[in-house]
Amino acid sequence: MDTIYLQEAKTSSEIENIVTTNDELAANRKIEDSATKEVLNYKQALWHGLEHLEKRPFITTNLCVEIMQHIKQNTSSIRATPGTTLANPHGEIIYTPPAGETIIREKLSKWETFINDDNGIDPLIKMALMHYQFEAIHPFSDGNGRTGRILMLLFLKIKRLLDIPAIYLSNYIIQNKAQYYRLLQNVTERDEWEQYILDMVEVTAKSVLERLKKIMQAMDVMANEMKEKAPKVCSKDFLPYIKRQHLIDADLGNPKTVGKYLTDLEKNGLLKSVKVGKEKLYLNERLLNFLENCH
């Protein structure tokens, strides 16, 4: 599941032109690349939101601020400075969000009440309204898009439409990026609301069910291959990437023994090693490719 959260973080960040690789995300070491740091910060922000819901199942202004702070790794808060505008790729201003911390907090307070009130609106319709309103208020200097996409997943969990946020809403957005922003703009300019979110949820849910089915099948195939080619280390527990220490911690042998296991798995084409600092990380490329590319 951690890998799925990383894929959501990776794709959501790509919408903001923050691009990294699976190898960088899998590396358990000090990260120097700024894009990789931002993706990992996004995953941390998602986890923070999930932990918050366990204690208090409500979406609040304070939670939004906390999520943004985890994404940006700073202590900034509600946008206080004037002059914020949103422009299209040609530099033309297409929207000017409300200005002033007091006004923004008033709008967020009404937004918060709307989300958490039991007003009989279908949850998916309410999520669409919630998402548009948050993006229109645009409460932060940076991180609004990523915060808003995390909030959609948290809302689905609150409404018990998801047990875990294992769907790639961001994947749909990046594949339909121009249309997504055009539909958001049409709500603002023409009051056109039809299905700008509902299509995304339907397509994504069906895609994820198929994706998870293929992942489980791939894991079964690889488990059988491991049983045949490397029976002493047959396990599903260390997919999709492992370090030697993981096997040592699982009491599968001493450093020399588990090193031999991993070398055998690589020779049999089940794993691929990459050098990470002073040690090797072993990637299950087939499963990583399924996680990223199967539709």
PDB file of C-alpha atoms in Angstrom:
ATOM      1  CA  MET A   1       0.000   0.000   0.000  1.00  0.00           C
ATOM      2  CA  ASP A   2       2.913   2.342   0.714  1.00  0.00           C
ATOM      3  CA  THR A   3       3.947   1.930  -2.919  1.00  0.00           C
ATOM      4  CA  ILE A   4       0.439   2.852  -4.096  1.00  0.00           C
ATOM      5  CA  TYR A   5       0.516   5.991  -1.943  1.00  0.00           C
ATOM      6  CA  LEU A   6       3.878   6.844  -3.485  1.00  0.00           C
ATOM      7  CA  GLN A   7       2.401   6.476  -6.971  1.00  0.00           C
ATOM      8  CA  GLU A   8      -0.441   8.866  -6.080  1.00  0.00           C
ATOM      9  CA  ALA A   9       2.114  11.290  -4.633  1.00  0.00           C
ATOM     10  CA  LYS A  10       4.284  10.971  -7.743  1.00  0.00           C
ATOM     11  CA  THR A  11       1.404  11.540 -10.171  1.00  0.00           C
ATOM     12  CA  SER A  12      -0.171  14.387  -8.186  1.00  0.00           C
ATOM     13  CA  SER A  13       3.196  16.139  -8.094  1.00  0.00           C
ATOM     14  CA  GLU A  14       3.630  15.657 -11.861  1.00  0.00           C
ATOM     15  CA  ILE A  15       0.507  17.754 -12.355  1.00  0.00           C
ATOM     16  CA  GLU A  16       2.557  20.599 -10.844  1.00  0.00           C
ATOM     17  CA  ASN A  17       5.515  19.687 -13.139  1.00  0.00           C
ATOM     18  CA  ILE A  18       7.398  18.062 -10.251  1.00  0.00           C
ATOM     19  CA  VAL A  19       8.857  14.894 -11.764  1.00  0.00           C
ATOM     20  CA  THR A  20      10.929  12.103 -10.222  1.00  0.00           C
ATOM     21  CA  THR A  21      11.485   8.362 -10.749  1.00  0.00           C
ATOM     22  CA  ASN A  22      10.429   5.204  -8.941  1.00  0.00           C
ATOM     23  CA  ASP A  23      14.076   4.370  -8.253  1.00  0.00           C
ATOM     24  CA  GLU A  24      14.580   7.667  -6.460  1.00  0.00           C
ATOM     25  CA  LEU A  25      11.387   7.196  -4.441  1.00  0.00           C
ATOM     26  CA  ALA A  26      12.340   3.660  -3.440  1.00  0.00           C
ATOM     27  CA  ALA A  27      15.814   4.628  -2.283  1.00  0.00           C
ATOM     28  CA  ASN A  28      15.990   4.640   1.497  1.00  0.00           C
ATOM     29  CA  ARG A  29      18.660   7.298   1.834  1.00  0.00           C
ATOM     30  CA  LYS A  30      19.208  11.018   2.185  1.00  0.00           C
ATOM     31  CA  ILE A  31      17.423  12.642  -0.750  1.00  0.00           C
ATOM     32  CA  GLU A  32      19.161  15.482  -2.557  1.00  0.00           C
ATOM     33  CA  ASP A  33      16.824  15.863  -5.544  1.00  0.00           C
ATOM     34  CA  SER A  34      14.226  18.574  -4.813  1.00  0.00           C
ATOM     35  CA  ALA A  35      11.479  16.935  -6.914  1.00  0.00           C
ATOM     36  CA  THR A  36      11.864  13.631  -5.052  1.00  0.00           C
ATOM     37  CA  LYS A  37      11.719  15.485  -1.739  1.00  0.00           C
ATOM     38  CA  GLU A  38       8.446  17.149  -2.740  1.00  0.00           C
ATOM     39  CA  VAL A  39       6.869  13.837  -3.761  1.00  0.00           C
ATOM     40  CA  LEU A  40       7.868  12.214  -0.460  1.00  0.00           C
ATOM     41  CA  ASN A  41       6.508  15.271   1.358  1.00  0.00           C
ATOM     42  CA  TYR A  42       3.183  14.728  -0.438  1.00  0.00           C
ATOM     43  CA  LYS A  43       3.050  11.116   0.741  1.00  0.00           C
ATOM     44  CA  GLN A  44       3.815  12.308   4.276  1.00  0.00           C
ATOM     45  CA  ALA A  45       1.001  14.853   4.005  1.00  0.00           C
ATOM     46  CA  LEU A  46      -1.445  12.137   2.891  1.00  0.00           C
ATOM     47  CA  TRP A  47      -0.443   9.949   5.831  1.00  0.00           C
ATOM     48  CA  HIS A  48      -0.877  12.897   8.183  1.00  0.00           C
ATOM     49  CA  GLY A  49      -4.403  13.406   6.882  1.00  0.00           C
ATOM     50  CA  LEU A  50      -5.256   9.721   7.341  1.00  0.00           C
ATOM     51  CA  GLU A  51      -3.918   9.733  10.901  1.00  0.00           C
ATOM     52  CA  HIS A  52      -5.956  12.856  11.648  1.00  0.00           C
ATOM     53  CA  LEU A  53      -9.146  11.152  10.468  1.00  0.00           C
ATOM     54  CA  GLU A  54      -8.528   8.256  12.853  1.00  0.00           C
ATOM     55  CA  LYS A  55      -8.704  10.714  15.754  1.00  0.00           C
ATOM     56  CA  ARG A  56     -11.221  13.198  14.370  1.00  0.00           C
ATOM     57  CA  PRO A  57     -13.153  12.318  11.197  1.00  0.00           C
ATOM     58  CA  PHE A  58     -13.705  15.890  10.016  1.00  0.00           C
ATOM     59  CA  ILE A  59     -12.040  18.081   7.403  1.00  0.00           C
ATOM     60  CA  THR A  60     -11.161  21.437   8.946  1.00  0.00           C
ATOM     61  CA  THR A  61      -9.283  24.579   7.975  1.00  0.00           C
ATOM     62  CA  ASN A  62      -6.540  23.632  10.422  1.00  0.00           C
ATOM     63  CA  LEU A  63      -6.183  20.227   8.766  1.00  0.00           C
ATOM     64  CA  CYS A  64      -5.859  21.913   5.359  1.00  0.00           C
ATOM     65  CA  VAL A  65      -3.090  24.120   6.726  1.00  0.00           C
ATOM     66  CA  GLU A  66      -1.305  21.123   8.250  1.00  0.00           C
ATOM     67  CA  ILE A  67      -1.483  19.162   4.985  1.00  0.00           C
ATOM     68  CA  MET A  68      -0.078  22.108   3.038  1.00  0.00           C
ATOM     69  CA  GLN A  69       2.712  22.555   5.595  1.00  0.00           C
ATOM     70  CA  HIS A  70       3.683  18.904   5.223  1.00  0.00           C
ATOM     71  CA  ILE A  71       3.705  19.271   1.430  1.00  0.00           C
ATOM     72  CA  LYS A  72       5.788  22.439   1.464  1.00  0.00           C
ATOM     73  CA  GLN A  73       7.769  21.616   4.622  1.00  0.00           C
ATOM     74  CA  ASN A  74       7.334  25.100   6.028  1.00  0.00           C
ATOM     75  CA  THR A  75       5.216  26.938   8.592  1.00  0.00           C
ATOM     76  CA  SER A  76       3.283  29.196   6.221  1.00  0.00           C
ATOM     77  CA  SER A  77      -0.462  29.513   6.666  1.00  0.00           C
ATOM     78  CA  ILE A  78      -3.435  31.203   5.009  1.00  0.00           C
ATOM     79  CA  ARG A  79      -2.470  33.565   2.209  1.00  0.00           C
ATOM     80  CA  ALA A  80      -2.287  37.110   3.561  1.00  0.00           C
ATOM     81  CA  THR A  81      -0.609  39.070   0.773  1.00  0.00           C
ATOM     82  CA  PRO A  82      -2.694  40.556  -2.098  1.00  0.00           C
ATOM     83  CA  GLY A  83      -1.989  40.237  -5.793  1.00  0.00           C
ATOM     84  CA  THR A  84      -2.464  36.480  -6.318  1.00  0.00           C
ATOM     85  CA  THR A  85      -3.740  35.606  -9.786  1.00  0.00           C
ATOM     86  CA  LEU A  86      -4.019  32.413 -11.841  1.00  0.00           C
ATOM     87  CA  ALA A  87      -2.841  32.492 -15.443  1.00  0.00           C
ATOM     88  CA  ASN A  88      -3.080  30.138 -18.426  1.00  0.00           C
ATOM     89  CA  PRO A  89       0.022  28.783 -20.246  1.00  0.00           C
ATOM     90  CA  HIS A  90       0.039  31.938 -22.385  1.00  0.00           C
ATOM     91  CA  GLY A  91       0.381  34.154 -19.309  1.00  0.00           C
ATOM     92  CA  GLU A  92      -3.171  35.498 -19.549  1.00  0.00           C
ATOM     93  CA  ILE A  93      -4.894  36.015 -16.188  1.00  0.00           C
ATOM     94  CA  ILE A  94      -7.964  33.778 -16.065  1.00  0.00           C
ATOM     95  CA  TYR A  95      -8.925  34.004 -12.396  1.00  0.00           C
ATOM     96  CA  THR A  96      -8.299  36.204  -9.372  1.00  0.00           C
ATOM     97  CA  PRO A  97      -9.032  34.390  -6.078  1.00  0.00           C
ATOM     98  CA  PRO A  98     -10.242  36.234  -2.971  1.00  0.00           C
ATOM     99  CA  ALA A  99      -7.593  38.252  -1.150  1.00  0.00           C
ATOM    100  CA  GLY A 100      -6.930  38.924   2.521  1.00  0.00           C
ATOM    101  CA  GLU A 101      -6.571  36.406   5.329  1.00  0.00           C
ATOM    102  CA  THR A 102      -9.791  37.467   7.056  1.00  0.00           C
ATOM    103  CA  ILE A 103     -11.898  37.029   3.905  1.00  0.00           C
ATOM    104  CA  ILE A 104     -10.225  33.725   3.038  1.00  0.00           C
ATOM    105  CA  ARG A 105     -10.794  32.353   6.548  1.00  0.00           C
ATOM    106  CA  GLU A 106     -14.468  33.398   6.411  1.00  0.00           C
ATOM    107  CA  LYS A 107     -14.911  31.522   3.145  1.00  0.00           C
ATOM    108  CA  LEU A 108     -13.052  28.475   4.496  1.00  0.00           C
ATOM    109  CA  SER A 109     -15.273  28.504   7.577  1.00  0.00           C
ATOM    110  CA  LYS A 110     -18.398  28.290   5.396  1.00  0.00           C
ATOM    111  CA  TRP A 111     -16.675  25.657   3.234  1.00  0.00           C
ATOM    112  CA  GLU A 112     -15.833  23.624   6.351  1.00  0.00           C
ATOM    113  CA  THR A 113     -19.443  23.803   7.598  1.00  0.00           C
ATOM    114  CA  PHE A 114     -20.760  22.691   4.212  1.00  0.00           C
ATOM    115  CA  ILE A 115     -18.420  19.678   4.076  1.00  0.00           C
ATOM    116  CA  ASN A 116     -19.148  18.393   7.556  1.00  0.00           C
ATOM    117  CA  ASP A 117     -22.911  19.056   7.721  1.00  0.00           C
ATOM    118  CA  ASP A 118     -25.224  16.151   6.961  1.00  0.00           C
ATOM    119  CA  ASN A 119     -27.233  18.033   4.323  1.00  0.00           C
ATOM    120  CA  GLY A 120     -28.402  15.044   2.262  1.00  0.00           C
ATOM    121  CA  ILE A 121     -26.223  15.767  -0.775  1.00  0.00           C
ATOM    122  CA  ASP A 122     -24.797  12.694  -2.493  1.00  0.00           C
ATOM    123  CA  PRO A 123     -21.153  12.301  -1.323  1.00  0.00           C
ATOM    124  CA  LEU A 124     -19.703  12.383  -4.847  1.00  0.00           C
ATOM    125  CA  ILE A 125     -21.651  15.534  -5.715  1.00  0.00           C
ATOM    126  CA  LYS A 126     -20.528  17.095  -2.449  1.00  0.00           C
ATOM    127  CA  MET A 127     -16.917  16.135  -3.180  1.00  0.00           C
ATOM    128  CA  ALA A 128     -17.163  17.893  -6.552  1.00  0.00           C
ATOM    129  CA  LEU A 129     -18.543  21.025  -4.889  1.00  0.00           C
ATOM    130  CA  MET A 130     -15.948  20.811  -2.115  1.00  0.00           C
ATOM    131  CA  HIS A 131     -13.064  20.457  -4.555  1.00  0.00           C
ATOM    132  CA  TYR A 132     -14.116  23.336  -6.778  1.00  0.00           C
ATOM    133  CA  GLN A 133     -14.759  25.647  -3.812  1.00  0.00           C
ATOM    134  CA  PHE A 134     -11.358  24.893  -2.264  1.00  0.00           C
ATOM    135  CA  GLU A 135      -9.521  25.533  -5.523  1.00  0.00           C
ATOM    136  CA  ALA A 136     -11.537  28.726  -6.063  1.00  0.00           C
ATOM    137  CA  ILE A 137     -10.741  30.035  -2.579  1.00  0.00           C
ATOM    138  CA  HIS A 138      -7.086  29.169  -3.267  1.00  0.00           C
ATOM    139  CA  PRO A 139      -6.130  29.726   0.378  1.00  0.00           C
ATOM    140  CA  PHE A 140      -2.354  29.230   0.143  1.00  0.00           C
ATOM    141  CA  SER A 141       0.485  30.877  -1.719  1.00  0.00           C
ATOM    142  CA  ASP A 142       1.546  27.449  -2.977  1.00  0.00           C
ATOM    143  CA  GLY A 143       0.409  23.835  -2.649  1.00  0.00           C
ATOM    144  CA  ASN A 144      -3.315  24.399  -3.260  1.00  0.00           C
ATOM    145  CA  GLY A 145      -3.667  21.793  -6.019  1.00  0.00           C
ATOM    146  CA  ARG A 146      -1.873  19.027  -4.140  1.00  0.00           C
ATOM    147  CA  THR A 147      -3.707  19.836  -0.899  1.00  0.00           C
ATOM    148  CA  GLY A 148      -7.040  19.790  -2.751  1.00  0.00           C
ATOM    149  CA  ARG A 149      -6.329  16.377  -4.287  1.00  0.00           C
ATOM    150  CA  ILE A 150      -5.452  14.902  -0.886  1.00  0.00           C
ATOM    151  CA  LEU A 151      -8.680  16.346   0.531  1.00  0.00           C
ATOM    152  CA  MET A 152     -10.734  14.481  -2.085  1.00  0.00           C
ATOM    153  CA  LEU A 153      -9.229  11.161  -0.986  1.00  0.00           C
ATOM    154  CA  LEU A 154      -9.789  11.983   2.682  1.00  0.00           C
ATOM    155  CA  PHE A 155     -13.397  12.934   1.968  1.00  0.00           C
ATOM    156  CA  LEU A 156     -14.045   9.607   0.240  1.00  0.00           C
ATOM    157  CA  LYS A 157     -12.674   7.859   3.318  1.00  0.00           C
ATOM    158  CA  ILE A 158     -14.817   9.932   5.692  1.00  0.00           C
ATOM    159  CA  LYS A 159     -17.899   8.977   3.666  1.00  0.00           C
ATOM    160  CA  ARG A 160     -16.843   5.303   3.759  1.00  0.00           C
ATOM    161  CA  LEU A 161     -16.647   5.063  -0.001  1.00  0.00           C
ATOM    162  CA  LEU A 162     -13.008   3.994   0.464  1.00  0.00           C
ATOM    163  CA  ASP A 163     -11.398   2.024   3.262  1.00  0.00           C
ATOM    164  CA  ILE A 164      -7.975   3.198   2.130  1.00  0.00           C
ATOM    165  CA  PRO A 165      -7.183   5.926  -0.433  1.00  0.00           C
ATOM    166  CA  ALA A 166      -5.840   3.504  -3.018  1.00  0.00           C
ATOM    167  CA  ILE A 167      -7.220   5.158  -6.146  1.00  0.00           C
ATOM    168  CA  TYR A 168      -5.255   7.301  -8.562  1.00  0.00           C
ATOM    169  CA  LEU A 169      -7.412  10.407  -8.950  1.00  0.00           C
ATOM    170  CA  SER A 170      -4.284  12.305  -9.953  1.00  0.00           C
ATOM    171  CA  ASN A 171      -3.585   9.811 -12.723  1.00  0.00           C
ATOM    172  CA  TYR A 172      -6.889  10.704 -14.392  1.00  0.00           C
ATOM    173  CA  ILE A 173      -6.207  14.420 -14.020  1.00  0.00           C
ATOM    174  CA  ILE A 174      -2.770  14.239 -15.601  1.00  0.00           C
ATOM    175  CA  GLN A 175      -4.163  12.226 -18.527  1.00  0.00           C
ATOM    176  CA  ASN A 176      -6.927  14.815 -19.004  1.00  0.00           C
ATOM    177  CA  LYS A 177      -5.124  17.872 -17.669  1.00  0.00           C
ATOM    178  CA  ALA A 178      -6.311  20.424 -20.225  1.00  0.00           C
ATOM    179  CA  GLN A 179      -9.919  19.249 -19.935  1.00  0.00           C
ATOM    180  CA  TYR A 180      -9.766  19.217 -16.102  1.00  0.00           C
ATOM    181  CA  TYR A 181      -8.646  22.847 -15.921  1.00  0.00           C
ATOM    182  CA  ARG A 182     -11.055  23.860 -18.673  1.00  0.00           C
ATOM    183  CA  LEU A 183     -13.972  22.346 -16.755  1.00  0.00           C
ATOM    184  CA  LEU A 184     -12.902  24.072 -13.543  1.00  0.00           C
ATOM    185  CA  GLN A 185     -12.753  27.347 -15.443  1.00  0.00           C
ATOM    186  CA  ASN A 186     -16.182  26.701 -16.982  1.00  0.00           C
ATOM    187  CA  VAL A 187     -17.674  26.378 -13.499  1.00  0.00           C
ATOM    188  CA  THR A 188     -16.287  29.808 -12.643  1.00  0.00           C
ATOM    189  CA  GLU A 189     -17.167  31.564 -15.877  1.00  0.00           C
ATOM    190  CA  ARG A 190     -20.337  29.774 -17.038  1.00  0.00           C
ATOM    191  CA  ASP A 191     -21.669  27.955 -13.973  1.00  0.00           C
ATOM    192  CA  GLU A 192     -21.251  24.650 -15.833  1.00  0.00           C
ATOM    193  CA  TRP A 193     -20.917  21.862 -13.271  1.00  0.00           C
ATOM    194  CA  GLU A 194     -21.781  18.755 -15.206  1.00  0.00           C
ATOM    195  CA  GLN A 195     -19.584  15.769 -14.414  1.00  0.00           C
ATOM    196  CA  TYR A 196     -16.211  17.462 -14.085  1.00  0.00           C
ATOM    197  CA  ILE A 197     -15.500  15.183 -11.095  1.00  0.00           C
ATOM    198  CA  LEU A 198     -17.913  12.273 -11.546  1.00  0.00           C
ATOM    199  CA  ASP A 199     -16.283  10.968 -14.733  1.00  0.00           C
ATOM    200  CA  MET A 200     -12.919  11.032 -12.963  1.00  0.00           C
ATOM    201  CA  VAL A 201     -14.201   8.954 -10.047  1.00  0.00           C
ATOM    202  CA  GLU A 202     -15.949   6.395 -12.267  1.00  0.00           C
ATOM    203  CA  VAL A 203     -13.028   5.870 -14.643  1.00  0.00           C
ATOM    204  CA  THR A 204     -10.494   5.792 -11.817  1.00  0.00           C
ATOM    205  CA  ALA A 205     -12.433   3.329  -9.657  1.00  0.00           C
ATOM    206  CA  LYS A 206     -12.841   0.861 -12.535  1.00  0.00           C
ATOM    207  CA  SER A 207      -9.191   1.269 -13.525  1.00  0.00           C
ATOM    208  CA  VAL A 208      -7.955   0.669  -9.986  1.00  0.00           C
ATOM    209  CA  LEU A 209     -10.017  -2.503  -9.557  1.00  0.00           C
ATOM    210  CA  GLU A 210      -8.464  -3.865 -12.734  1.00  0.00           C
ATOM    211  CA  ARG A 211      -5.019  -2.643 -11.702  1.00  0.00           C
ATOM    212  CA  LEU A 212      -5.187  -4.331  -8.295  1.00  0.00           C
ATOM    213  CA  LYS A 213      -6.388  -7.565  -9.902  1.00  0.00           C
ATOM    214  CA  LYS A 214      -3.382  -7.542 -12.251  1.00  0.00           C
ATOM    215  CA  ILE A 215      -1.004  -6.702  -9.404  1.00  0.00           C
ATOM    216  CA  MET A 216      -2.261  -9.620  -7.328  1.00  0.00           C
ATOM    217  CA  GLN A 217      -1.900 -11.938 -10.327  1.00  0.00           C
ATOM    218  CA  ALA A 218       1.636 -10.661 -10.944  1.00  0.00           C
ATOM    219  CA  MET A 219       2.554 -11.214  -7.301  1.00  0.00           C
ATOM    220  CA  ASP A 220       1.228 -14.797  -7.460  1.00  0.00           C
ATOM    221  CA  VAL A 221       3.239 -15.496 -10.614  1.00  0.00           C
ATOM    222  CA  MET A 222       6.408 -14.112  -9.041  1.00  0.00           C
ATOM    223  CA  ALA A 223       5.815 -15.985  -5.787  1.00  0.00           C
ATOM    224  CA  ASN A 224       5.614 -19.228  -7.783  1.00  0.00           C
ATOM    225  CA  GLU A 225       8.792 -18.347  -9.674  1.00  0.00           C
ATOM    226  CA  MET A 226      10.565 -17.640  -6.388  1.00  0.00           C
ATOM    227  CA  LYS A 227       9.336 -20.926  -4.943  1.00  0.00           C
ATOM    228  CA  GLU A 228      10.818 -22.715  -7.937  1.00  0.00           C
ATOM    229  CA  LYS A 229      14.062 -20.777  -8.390  1.00  0.00           C
ATOM    230  CA  ALA A 230      14.847 -19.626  -4.849  1.00  0.00           C
ATOM    231  CA  PRO A 231      12.716 -21.631  -2.406  1.00  0.00           C
ATOM    232  CA  LYS A 232      14.548 -20.520   0.717  1.00  0.00           C
ATOM    233  CA  VAL A 233      13.493 -16.898   0.240  1.00  0.00           C
ATOM    234  CA  CYS A 234      10.040 -17.391  -1.253  1.00  0.00           C
ATOM    235  CA  SER A 235       7.886 -14.567   0.116  1.00  0.00           C
ATOM    236  CA  LYS A 236       5.443 -11.878  -0.990  1.00  0.00           C
ATOM    237  CA  ASP A 237       6.428  -9.682   1.914  1.00  0.00           C
ATOM    238  CA  PHE A 238       9.465  -7.992   0.391  1.00  0.00           C
ATOM    239  CA  LEU A 239       7.914  -6.880  -2.888  1.00  0.00           C
ATOM    240  CA  PRO A 240       8.339  -4.489  -4.681  1.00  0.00           C
ATOM    241  CA  TYR A 241      11.753  -3.427  -3.322  1.00  0.00           C
ATOM    242  CA  ILE A 242      14.001  -4.662  -0.530  1.00  0.00           C
ATOM    243  CA  LYS A 243      17.335  -4.183   1.177  1.00  0.00           C
ATOM    244  CA  ARG A 244      19.551  -6.878   2.601  1.00  0.00           C
ATOM    245  CA  GLN A 245      18.687  -5.676   6.094  1.00  0.00           C
ATOM    246  CA  HIS A 246      15.000  -6.463   5.471  1.00  0.00           C
ATOM    247  CA  LEU A 247      15.827 -10.163   5.097  1.00  0.00           C
ATOM    248  CA  ILE A 248      18.120 -10.098   8.115  1.00  0.00           C
ATOM    249  CA  ASP A 249      15.328  -8.508  10.178  1.00  0.00           C
ATOM    250  CA  ALA A 250      12.983 -11.280   8.954  1.00  0.00           C
ATOM    251  CA  ASP A 251      15.431 -13.887  10.377  1.00  0.00           C
ATOM    252  CA  LEU A 252      16.180 -15.333   6.955  1.00  0.00           C
ATOM    253  CA  GLY A 253      19.900 -15.488   7.650  1.00  0.00           C
ATOM    254  CA  ASN A 254      23.066 -13.550   8.369  1.00  0.00           C
ATOM    255  CA  PRO A 255      24.378 -10.823   6.025  1.00  0.00           C
ATOM    256  CA  LYS A 256      26.368 -13.291   3.956  1.00  0.00           C
ATOM    257  CA  THR A 257      23.467 -15.721   3.566  1.00  0.00           C
ATOM    258  CA  VAL A 258      20.836 -13.152   2.618  1.00  0.00           C
ATOM    259  CA  GLY A 259      23.324 -11.505   0.288  1.00  0.00           C
ATOM    260  CA  LYS A 260      23.562 -14.835  -1.555  1.00  0.00           C
ATOM    261  CA  TYR A 261      19.745 -15.117  -1.639  1.00  0.00           C
ATOM    262  CA  LEU A 262      19.422 -11.691  -3.236  1.00  0.00           C
ATOM    263  CA  THR A 263      22.207 -12.392  -5.713  1.00  0.00           C
ATOM    264  CA  ASP A 264      20.411 -15.598  -6.731  1.00  0.00           C
ATOM    265  CA  LEU A 265      17.128 -13.724  -7.169  1.00  0.00           C
ATOM    266  CA  GLU A 266      18.874 -11.177  -9.383  1.00  0.00           C
ATOM    267  CA  LYS A 267      20.575 -13.886 -11.463  1.00  0.00           C
ATOM    268  CA  ASN A 268      17.148 -15.455 -12.021  1.00  0.00           C
ATOM    269  CA  GLY A 269      15.762 -12.133 -13.272  1.00  0.00           C
ATOM    270  CA  LEU A 270      13.405 -11.619 -10.330  1.00  0.00           C
ATOM    271  CA  LEU A 271      15.094  -8.539  -8.907  1.00  0.00           C
ATOM    272  CA  LYS A 272      17.419  -5.833 -10.169  1.00  0.00           C
ATOM    273  CA  SER A 273      19.994  -4.224  -7.905  1.00  0.00           C
ATOM    274  CA  VAL A 274      20.810  -0.523  -7.875  1.00  0.00           C
ATOM    275  CA  LYS A 275      23.593   1.075  -5.844  1.00  0.00           C
ATOM    276  CA  VAL A 276      22.261   3.372  -3.139  1.00  0.00           C
ATOM    277  CA  GLY A 277      25.035   5.006  -1.166  1.00  0.00           C
ATOM    278  CA  LYS A 278      27.123   2.220   0.352  1.00  0.00           C
ATOM    279  CA  GLU A 279      24.544  -0.530  -0.123  1.00  0.00           C
ATOM    280  CA  LYS A 280      22.332  -2.093  -2.767  1.00  0.00           C
ATOM    281  CA  LEU A 281      18.589  -1.752  -3.149  1.00  0.00           C
ATOM    282  CA  TYR A 282      16.870  -4.629  -4.951  1.00  0.00           C
ATOM    283  CA  LEU A 283      13.929  -3.613  -7.123  1.00  0.00           C
ATOM    284  CA  ASN A 284      11.140  -5.822  -8.376  1.00  0.00           C
ATOM    285  CA  GLU A 285      10.847  -4.042 -11.698  1.00  0.00           C
ATOM    286  CA  ARG A 286       7.901  -6.076 -12.926  1.00  0.00           C
ATOM    287  CA  LEU A 287       5.738  -5.117  -9.979  1.00  0.00           C
ATOM    288  CA  LEU A 288       6.903  -1.504 -10.060  1.00  0.00           C
ATOM    289  CA  ASN A 289       5.967  -1.356 -13.744  1.00  0.00           C
ATOM    290  CA  PHE A 290       2.535  -2.801 -12.942  1.00  0.00           C
ATOM    291  CA  LEU A 291       2.034  -0.196 -10.250  1.00  0.00           C
ATOM    292  CA  GLU A 292       2.935   2.609 -12.621  1.00  0.00           C
ATOM    293  CA  ASN A 293       1.725   1.470 -16.016  1.00  0.00           C
ATOM    294  CA  CYS A 294      -1.050  -1.141 -15.906  1.00  0.00           C
ATOM    295  CA  HIS A 295      -4.484   0.309 -16.747  1.00  0.00           C
TER     296      HIS A 295
END
